[in-house]
CSV table of C-alpha atoms and ligand atoms in Angstrom, one decimal:
chain,number,residue,atom,x,y,z
A,1,MET,CA,-74.8,64.0,-99.4
A,2,ARG,CA,-72.8,62.7,-102.4
A,3,SER,CA,-72.9,59.0,-102.7
A,4,ASN,CA,-71.9,56.6,-105.5
A,5,ALA,CA,-73.7,53.7,-103.9
A,6,GLU,CA,-75.8,53.1,-106.9
A,7,THR,CA,-72.9,52.7,-109.3
A,8,HIS,CA,-71.4,49.4,-108.2
A,9,SER,CA,-72.2,45.8,-108.9
A,10,PRO,CA,-74.1,43.4,-106.5
A,11,SER,CA,-70.8,41.6,-105.5
A,12,PRO,CA,-68.2,44.3,-104.9
A,13,ARG,CA,-64.6,43.4,-104.4
A,14,VAL,CA,-63.9,44.3,-100.8
A,15,GLY,CA,-60.4,45.2,-99.8
A,16,ALA,CA,-59.0,45.9,-96.3
A,17,ILE,CA,-56.2,48.3,-95.4
A,18,ILE,CA,-54.7,47.6,-92.0
A,19,VAL,CA,-52.6,50.5,-90.9
A,20,CYS,CA,-49.7,49.4,-88.7
A,21,ALA,CA,-47.0,51.9,-89.6
A,22,GLY,CA,-47.1,53.9,-86.4
A,23,LYS,CA,-44.3,53.9,-83.8
A,24,GLY,CA,-46.6,53.4,-80.9
A,25,GLU,CA,-44.4,55.5,-78.6
A,26,ARG,CA,-47.1,56.0,-76.0
A,27,THR,CA,-47.2,52.2,-75.2
A,28,GLY,CA,-43.6,52.4,-73.9
A,29,LEU,CA,-42.7,49.3,-75.9
A,30,GLU,CA,-39.4,49.1,-77.7
A,31,TYR,CA,-41.3,47.5,-80.7
A,32,ASN,CA,-44.4,48.1,-82.7
A,33,LYS,CA,-47.5,47.5,-80.5
A,34,VAL,CA,-49.1,45.4,-83.3
A,35,LEU,CA,-46.3,42.8,-82.6
A,36,HIS,CA,-47.3,42.6,-78.9
A,37,TYR,CA,-48.7,39.3,-77.8
A,38,ILE,CA,-52.2,39.0,-76.3
A,39,GLY,CA,-52.4,35.4,-75.1
A,40,GLN,CA,-50.8,33.2,-77.8
A,41,LYS,CA,-51.2,35.6,-80.7
A,42,THR,CA,-49.9,39.1,-81.6
A,43,VAL,CA,-52.2,42.0,-82.0
A,44,ILE,CA,-51.9,42.0,-85.8
A,45,GLU,CA,-52.7,38.3,-86.0
A,46,GLN,CA,-55.9,38.9,-83.9
A,47,VAL,CA,-56.9,41.6,-86.4
A,48,LEU,CA,-56.2,39.3,-89.3
A,49,ASP,CA,-58.2,36.5,-87.7
A,50,ALA,CA,-61.2,38.9,-87.6
A,51,PHE,CA,-60.8,40.1,-91.1
A,52,SER,CA,-60.3,36.5,-92.4
A,53,ALA,CA,-63.7,35.7,-91.0
A,54,SER,CA,-65.4,38.7,-92.6
A,55,ASP,CA,-66.6,39.5,-96.1
A,56,VAL,CA,-63.2,41.1,-97.0
A,57,SER,CA,-61.6,39.2,-99.9
A,58,ARG,CA,-58.1,40.9,-99.9
A,59,THR,CA,-56.1,42.7,-97.3
A,60,VAL,CA,-53.0,44.8,-97.3
A,61,VAL,CA,-51.0,45.5,-94.1
A,62,VAL,CA,-49.3,48.9,-94.2
A,63,CYS,CA,-46.2,48.8,-92.1
A,64,ALA,CA,-42.9,50.6,-91.4
A,65,PRO,CA,-39.8,49.2,-93.2
A,66,ALA,CA,-38.3,48.2,-89.8
A,67,ASP,CA,-41.3,45.8,-89.2
A,68,GLU,CA,-41.6,44.3,-92.6
A,69,THR,CA,-39.6,41.1,-92.0
A,70,ARG,CA,-41.6,40.2,-88.8
A,71,ILE,CA,-45.0,41.1,-90.3
A,72,LYS,CA,-44.2,39.1,-93.4
A,73,GLU,CA,-43.7,36.0,-91.1
A,74,LEU,CA,-46.9,36.7,-89.3
A,75,ILE,CA,-49.1,37.2,-92.4
A,76,ALA,CA,-47.7,34.1,-94.1
A,77,PRO,CA,-50.4,31.7,-92.9
A,78,TYR,CA,-53.2,34.0,-94.1
A,79,ALA,CA,-54.7,33.8,-97.6
A,80,ASN,CA,-54.8,37.0,-99.7
A,81,VAL,CA,-52.9,39.2,-97.3
A,82,ALA,CA,-50.0,41.3,-98.6
A,83,ILE,CA,-47.9,44.1,-97.1
A,84,CYS,CA,-47.0,47.5,-98.4
A,85,THR,CA,-44.7,50.2,-97.0
A,86,GLY,CA,-46.2,53.0,-94.9
A,87,GLY,CA,-45.5,56.8,-95.1
A,88,ASP,CA,-44.5,59.5,-92.7
A,89,THR,CA,-48.0,60.2,-91.6
A,90,ARG,CA,-51.1,58.0,-91.1
A,91,ALA,CA,-52.7,59.7,-94.1
A,92,GLN,CA,-49.8,58.9,-96.3
A,93,SER,CA,-49.8,55.3,-95.1
A,94,VAL,CA,-53.5,54.9,-95.9
A,95,LEU,CA,-53.0,56.4,-99.3
A,96,ASN,CA,-50.1,53.9,-100.0
A,97,GLY,CA,-52.5,51.1,-98.9
A,98,LEU,CA,-55.3,52.3,-101.1
A,99,LYS,CA,-53.0,52.5,-104.1
A,100,ALA,CA,-51.7,49.0,-103.4
A,101,LEU,CA,-55.2,47.5,-103.3
A,102,PRO,CA,-57.6,48.6,-106.0
A,103,CYS,CA,-61.1,47.4,-105.2
A,104,ASP,CA,-64.8,48.5,-105.0
A,105,ILE,CA,-65.2,48.9,-101.3
A,106,ALA,CA,-62.2,49.8,-99.1
A,107,VAL,CA,-62.3,49.0,-95.4
A,108,ILE,CA,-59.6,50.9,-93.4
A,109,HIS,CA,-58.7,49.6,-89.9
A,110,ASP,CA,-56.2,50.5,-87.2
A,111,GLY,CA,-53.8,47.6,-86.7
A,112,ALA,CA,-53.9,48.4,-83.0
A,113,ARG,CA,-57.6,47.4,-82.6
A,114,PRO,CA,-57.4,43.6,-82.1
A,115,PHE,CA,-60.8,43.2,-80.6
A,116,VAL,CA,-62.8,44.1,-83.7
A,117,SER,CA,-65.4,41.5,-84.6
A,118,PRO,CA,-66.2,40.1,-88.1
A,119,ALA,CA,-69.8,41.2,-87.6
A,120,LEU,CA,-68.7,44.8,-87.2
A,121,ILE,CA,-66.5,44.7,-90.2
A,122,ASN,CA,-69.4,43.3,-92.3
A,123,ALA,CA,-71.8,45.9,-90.9
A,124,CYS,CA,-69.4,48.7,-92.1
A,125,ILE,CA,-69.1,47.0,-95.5
A,126,ARG,CA,-72.9,46.7,-95.9
A,127,SER,CA,-73.3,50.4,-95.0
A,128,ALA,CA,-70.6,51.4,-97.6
A,129,ILE,CA,-72.4,49.3,-100.3
A,130,SER,CA,-75.8,50.9,-99.5
A,131,HIS,CA,-74.8,54.4,-98.4
A,132,GLY,CA,-71.3,55.0,-99.7
A,133,SER,CA,-69.6,54.7,-96.3
A,134,GLY,CA,-69.8,52.9,-92.9
A,135,ILE,CA,-68.0,54.3,-90.0
A,136,ALA,CA,-67.9,52.3,-86.7
A,137,ALA,CA,-68.7,54.7,-83.9
A,138,VAL,CA,-70.0,54.4,-80.3
A,139,LYS,CA,-72.0,56.9,-78.3
A,140,ALA,CA,-69.7,58.9,-76.0
A,141,VAL,CA,-69.7,57.6,-72.5
A,142,ASP,CA,-67.7,60.5,-70.9
A,143,THR,CA,-68.8,64.1,-70.9
A,144,VAL,CA,-66.6,65.9,-73.3
A,145,LYS,CA,-65.3,69.4,-72.5
A,146,ARG,CA,-64.0,71.9,-75.0
A,147,VAL,CA,-61.4,74.3,-73.6
A,148,ILE,CA,-60.5,77.4,-75.6
A,149,ASP,CA,-58.2,79.9,-73.9
A,150,GLY,CA,-59.0,78.5,-70.5
A,151,LYS,CA,-62.8,78.7,-71.1
A,152,VAL,CA,-64.5,75.4,-70.5
A,153,THR,CA,-67.6,74.5,-72.5
A,154,SER,CA,-69.5,71.2,-71.9
A,155,LEU,CA,-70.6,69.6,-75.1
A,156,PRO,CA,-74.0,67.8,-75.2
A,157,ARG,CA,-73.1,64.2,-74.7
A,158,SER,CA,-76.2,62.9,-76.4
A,159,GLU,CA,-74.9,64.4,-79.7
A,160,LEU,CA,-71.4,62.9,-79.4
A,161,TYR,CA,-70.0,59.7,-80.8
A,162,ASN,CA,-66.5,58.3,-80.6
A,163,ALA,CA,-65.3,57.2,-84.0
A,164,GLN,CA,-63.5,53.8,-84.3
A,165,THR,CA,-62.3,51.8,-87.1
A,166,PRO,CA,-63.2,49.9,-89.3
A,167,GLN,CA,-64.3,52.7,-91.6
A,168,ALA,CA,-65.5,51.4,-95.0
A,169,PHE,CA,-65.9,53.6,-98.2
A,170,VAL,CA,-66.6,53.3,-101.9
A,171,TYR,CA,-63.0,52.9,-103.0
A,172,LYS,CA,-62.8,55.6,-105.6
A,173,ASP,CA,-64.4,58.2,-103.3
A,174,ILE,CA,-62.0,57.6,-100.4
A,175,LEU,CA,-59.1,57.5,-102.9
A,176,HIS,CA,-60.2,60.8,-104.3
A,177,ALA,CA,-60.5,62.2,-100.8
A,178,TYR,CA,-57.0,61.2,-99.8
A,179,ASN,CA,-55.5,62.3,-103.1
A,180,THR,CA,-57.0,65.8,-102.6
A,181,ALA,CA,-56.5,66.0,-98.8
A,182,ARG,CA,-54.6,68.9,-97.3
A,183,GLY,CA,-53.8,69.4,-93.7
A,184,THR,CA,-53.9,67.0,-90.8
A,185,PHE,CA,-56.6,64.5,-90.0
A,186,THR,CA,-57.3,62.1,-87.1
A,187,ASP,CA,-59.4,59.6,-89.1
A,188,ASP,CA,-60.5,58.5,-92.5
A,189,ALA,CA,-64.0,59.8,-92.1
A,190,GLU,CA,-62.6,63.3,-91.6
A,191,VAL,CA,-60.7,63.1,-94.8
A,192,TYR,CA,-63.9,61.9,-96.5
A,193,GLU,CA,-65.9,64.8,-95.0
A,194,ARG,CA,-63.3,67.4,-96.1
A,195,ALA,CA,-63.7,66.1,-99.7
A,196,GLY,CA,-67.4,67.0,-99.5
A,197,PHE,CA,-68.9,63.6,-98.6
A,198,SER,CA,-71.2,62.9,-95.6
A,199,PRO,CA,-70.1,59.8,-93.7
A,200,VAL,CA,-72.6,57.3,-92.4
A,201,LEU,CA,-72.2,55.9,-88.9
A,202,VAL,CA,-72.5,52.2,-88.0
A,203,ASP,CA,-73.0,51.0,-84.4
A,204,GLY,CA,-69.5,50.2,-83.1
A,205,GLU,CA,-68.5,48.0,-80.3
A,206,TYR,CA,-67.2,49.3,-76.9
A,207,ALA,CA,-64.9,46.3,-76.8
A,208,ASN,CA,-63.3,47.4,-80.0
A,209,THR,CA,-60.7,49.6,-78.2
A,210,LYS,CA,-57.5,50.9,-79.6
A,211,ILE,CA,-54.2,50.0,-77.9
A,212,THR,CA,-52.5,53.3,-77.3
A,213,THR,CA,-51.0,53.5,-73.9
A,214,VAL,CA,-49.2,51.2,-71.4
A,215,GLY,CA,-52.5,51.0,-69.5
A,216,ASP,CA,-54.2,49.7,-72.6
A,217,LEU,CA,-51.6,46.9,-72.8
A,218,MET,CA,-52.1,46.0,-69.1
A,219,LEU,CA,-55.8,45.7,-69.8
A,220,THR,CA,-55.0,43.2,-72.5
A,221,THR,CA,-53.1,41.0,-70.1
A,222,PRO,CA,-55.5,38.1,-69.3
A,223,VAL,CA,-57.0,38.4,-65.9
A,224,GLY,CA,-58.1,34.8,-66.0
A,225,ALA,CA,-54.5,33.3,-65.9
A,226,LYS,CA,-54.3,30.0,-64.2
A,227,ILE,CA,-51.2,28.5,-62.6
A,228,GLY,CA,-50.3,24.8,-62.9
A,229,VAL,CA,-47.6,22.7,-61.2
A,230,GLY,CA,-46.3,19.2,-62.1
A,231,PHE,CA,-43.7,16.9,-60.6
A,232,ASP,CA,-42.4,13.5,-61.5
A,233,VAL,CA,-39.5,11.2,-60.6
A,234,HIS,CA,-38.2,8.0,-62.3
A,235,ARG,CA,-35.6,5.5,-61.4
A,236,LEU,CA,-32.4,5.4,-63.5
A,237,VAL,CA,-31.6,1.8,-64.7
A,238,GLU,CA,-29.3,0.1,-67.2
A,239,GLY,CA,-30.5,-1.0,-70.6
A,240,ARG,CA,-32.9,1.9,-71.2
A,241,PRO,CA,-32.4,5.1,-73.3
A,242,LEU,CA,-32.4,8.4,-71.4
A,243,ILE,CA,-35.0,10.7,-73.0
A,244,LEU,CA,-35.7,14.1,-71.6
A,245,GLY,CA,-38.1,16.5,-73.3
A,246,GLY,CA,-38.2,14.2,-76.4
A,247,VAL,CA,-34.4,14.4,-76.7
A,248,THR,CA,-32.3,11.3,-76.4
A,249,ILE,CA,-29.3,12.0,-74.1
A,250,PRO,CA,-26.2,9.8,-74.5
A,251,TYR,CA,-25.7,8.0,-71.1
A,252,ASN,CA,-25.1,4.5,-69.9
A,253,LYS,CA,-28.5,4.4,-68.1
A,254,GLY,CA,-32.0,5.4,-68.8
A,255,LEU,CA,-35.3,6.0,-66.9
A,256,GLN,CA,-37.5,3.1,-66.0
A,257,GLY,CA,-41.2,3.3,-66.6
A,258,HIS,CA,-44.3,2.1,-68.5
A,259,SER,CA,-43.9,4.6,-71.3
A,260,ASP,CA,-40.5,6.0,-72.4
A,261,ALA,CA,-40.4,7.5,-68.9
A,262,ASP,CA,-39.6,11.0,-70.1
A,263,VAL,CA,-39.8,12.5,-66.6
A,264,LEU,CA,-39.6,16.1,-67.9
A,265,VAL,CA,-42.5,15.7,-70.3
A,266,HIS,CA,-44.5,14.0,-67.6
A,267,ALA,CA,-44.0,17.0,-65.2
A,268,VAL,CA,-44.9,19.5,-68.0
A,269,MET,CA,-48.0,17.5,-68.9
A,270,ASP,CA,-49.2,17.4,-65.3
A,271,ALA,CA,-48.6,21.2,-64.9
A,272,LEU,CA,-50.6,21.9,-68.0
A,273,LEU,CA,-53.5,19.6,-67.0
A,274,SER,CA,-53.6,20.9,-63.5
A,275,ALA,CA,-53.9,24.5,-64.7
A,276,ALA,CA,-56.6,23.5,-67.2
A,277,GLY,CA,-58.5,21.8,-64.4
A,278,LEU,CA,-58.2,18.4,-66.1
A,279,PRO,CA,-57.3,15.0,-64.5
A,280,ASP,CA,-53.5,14.2,-64.3
A,281,ILE,CA,-51.5,11.9,-66.6
A,282,GLY,CA,-51.9,9.0,-64.2
A,283,VAL,CA,-55.7,9.1,-64.8
A,284,LEU,CA,-55.5,10.0,-68.6
A,285,PHE,CA,-52.7,7.5,-69.5
A,286,PRO,CA,-52.8,4.7,-66.8
A,287,ASP,CA,-49.8,2.5,-66.7
A,288,THR,CA,-52.2,-0.5,-66.5
A,289,ASP,CA,-53.2,0.2,-70.1
A,290,GLY,CA,-51.0,-1.8,-72.5
A,291,LYS,CA,-51.4,0.8,-75.3
A,292,TYR,CA,-49.1,3.1,-73.4
A,293,LEU,CA,-46.3,0.5,-73.0
A,294,GLY,CA,-43.1,2.0,-74.3
A,295,ILE,CA,-45.0,4.9,-75.9
A,296,SER,CA,-43.1,8.2,-76.7
A,297,SER,CA,-44.2,10.7,-74.1
A,298,MET,CA,-44.1,13.3,-76.9
A,299,LEU,CA,-47.2,11.6,-78.3
A,300,LEU,CA,-48.9,11.9,-74.9
A,301,LEU,CA,-47.9,15.6,-74.9
A,302,ASP,CA,-49.6,16.0,-78.3
A,303,GLU,CA,-52.8,14.7,-76.7
A,304,VAL,CA,-52.5,16.9,-73.6
A,305,SER,CA,-51.8,19.9,-75.8
A,306,ALA,CA,-54.9,19.2,-77.9
A,307,ARG,CA,-57.0,18.8,-74.7
A,308,ILE,CA,-55.9,22.0,-73.1
A,309,SER,CA,-56.0,24.1,-76.3
A,310,GLU,CA,-59.8,23.5,-76.5
A,311,LYS,CA,-60.3,26.1,-73.9
A,312,HIS,CA,-56.8,27.5,-73.0
A,313,SER,CA,-53.7,29.1,-74.4
A,314,ILE,CA,-50.2,28.7,-72.9
A,315,LEU,CA,-48.8,31.9,-71.6
A,316,SER,CA,-45.6,30.4,-70.0
A,317,VAL,CA,-44.0,27.2,-69.0
A,318,SER,CA,-40.9,26.8,-66.7
A,319,ALA,CA,-39.4,23.5,-65.8
A,320,VAL,CA,-36.4,22.2,-63.9
A,321,ILE,CA,-34.7,18.8,-64.3
A,322,MET,CA,-33.0,17.4,-61.1
A,323,ALA,CA,-30.2,15.1,-62.1
A,324,GLN,CA,-26.8,14.4,-60.6
A,325,ALA,CA,-25.6,12.8,-63.9
A,326,PRO,CA,-25.3,13.1,-66.8
A,327,LYS,CA,-24.4,16.8,-67.3
A,328,LEU,CA,-27.4,18.3,-69.1
A,329,ALA,CA,-26.2,21.9,-69.9
A,330,GLY,CA,-25.3,21.0,-73.5
A,331,PHE,CA,-28.8,19.6,-74.2
A,332,ILE,CA,-31.0,22.2,-72.7
A,333,SER,CA,-31.3,24.2,-75.9
A,334,ASP,CA,-32.4,21.1,-77.9
A,335,ILE,CA,-34.8,20.1,-75.1
A,336,ARG,CA,-36.3,23.6,-75.1
A,337,LYS,CA,-36.7,23.6,-78.9
A,338,SER,CA,-38.2,20.1,-78.9
A,339,LEU,CA,-40.9,21.1,-76.3
A,340,CYS,CA,-41.8,24.4,-77.9
A,341,LYS,CA,-42.2,22.8,-81.3
A,342,ARG,CA,-44.5,20.2,-79.9
A,343,LEU,CA,-46.5,22.7,-77.9
A,344,LYS,CA,-46.5,25.1,-80.8
A,345,ILE,CA,-45.3,28.0,-78.7
A,346,ASP,CA,-42.5,30.6,-79.1
A,347,GLU,CA,-39.3,29.8,-77.2
A,348,ALA,CA,-39.8,33.0,-75.3
A,349,ARG,CA,-42.7,31.2,-73.5
A,350,LEU,CA,-40.9,28.1,-72.3
A,351,ASN,CA,-37.6,27.6,-70.4
A,352,VAL,CA,-35.9,24.6,-68.9
A,353,SER,CA,-33.1,24.5,-66.3
A,354,ALA,CA,-31.2,21.7,-64.7
A,355,THR,CA,-29.7,21.2,-61.3
A,356,THR,CA,-28.0,18.5,-59.2
A,357,THR,CA,-28.9,17.8,-55.6
A,358,GLU,CA,-25.3,18.0,-54.4
A,359,HIS,CA,-25.0,14.2,-54.2
A,360,MET,CA,-27.8,14.0,-51.7
A,361,GLY,CA,-30.6,11.5,-51.8
A,362,ILE,CA,-31.7,9.1,-54.6
A,363,ILE,CA,-31.0,11.8,-57.2
A,364,GLY,CA,-27.6,12.7,-55.8
A,365,SER,CA,-26.6,9.0,-56.0
A,366,SER,CA,-27.7,8.9,-59.7
A,367,ASP,CA,-30.4,6.4,-58.9
A,368,ALA,CA,-33.2,8.7,-60.2
A,369,ILE,CA,-34.0,11.8,-62.2
A,370,ALA,CA,-36.8,14.1,-61.2
A,371,ALA,CA,-38.5,17.1,-62.9
A,372,SER,CA,-40.8,19.9,-61.8
A,373,ALA,CA,-42.7,22.2,-64.1
A,374,SER,CA,-44.9,25.3,-63.6
A,375,CYS,CA,-47.1,26.9,-66.2
A,376,LEU,CA,-49.6,29.7,-66.8
A,377,LEU,CA,-52.6,29.2,-69.0
A,378,THR,CA,-55.3,31.7,-70.0
A,379,GLU,CA,-58.8,30.9,-71.2
A,380,HIS,CA,-59.5,31.8,-74.8
A,381,HIS,CA,-61.3,35.1,-75.5
A,382,GLY,CA,-65.0,34.5,-76.0
B,1,MG,MG1,-43.8,9.6,-64.9
């Protein structure tokens, strides 16, 4: 075994190369799978969260030119993360990443493995520092058959491991291996082996799966989704502003209430609290408490958002405003933006519609406005 483990300093510079340049055609998505949302974050953000919490000091995300704009937006909040352009093959993409990130220890990781833990990343790094490489691998669970010309041979399962990423190496060794590599390879350790090195395995994690197929994406859909429903109605009176979803609507009447009486926000809050298993707004913000007199419901929404986000992420919110007048169609877009901004979610996750009640009842006579909201929450991973 060739190893240069003895040649580097006690505090090596550790760089990570996250490979995201694949097309991911087997997922059936029309976009790169690293941009797929799992809960409130994309696959690539979950990967970067794990790497940010590890001993890696700098990261480069290797991506296809078509994804650069979106990936630049997603990496913006992370310190010491840059992007570089991928190549036609995974090997070319890794080589581009290595050249873009000179370091002492290089950790190579598939962008489509979002469940990697910081502990596993660090274990691979430690192995590379001590032994020249550290390859995450798990013992094979299935029996593997080799088929050559129709003849089936069972391979001894006790000798077999499934290689994962991260795979960590002494930088100059893996750079040399990629620079001299010829042929096709399925992982970095294979390139390293072909250059004459002996990779060292590190205990991987079975949860550290790679998203490859549509089925894998279905498995990432949270099974613990919780539904919530909220409803509210307030009387329309003269001498009050009309505020819906934090947006002031020009009208000669407004909603009566202890707070600003934002009936839409009240319904949304009750839906979120209900799904999270928390008490409703009548309990949390009682109208007998003077501190809520005239308060903006958006401030109450901030508090509800903080409470539910301790354990939950918002998958989806859908709300309907029931009002005979005024006409709300022209304000829906602003209302939607206002709520999304406050809840810190993409507009794809929240929608608002409006309806009349065909002049029937207290809403139809323009004496009241009601709102109903539904939501789906998921509990955080771990
Ligand atoms: Mg209310």
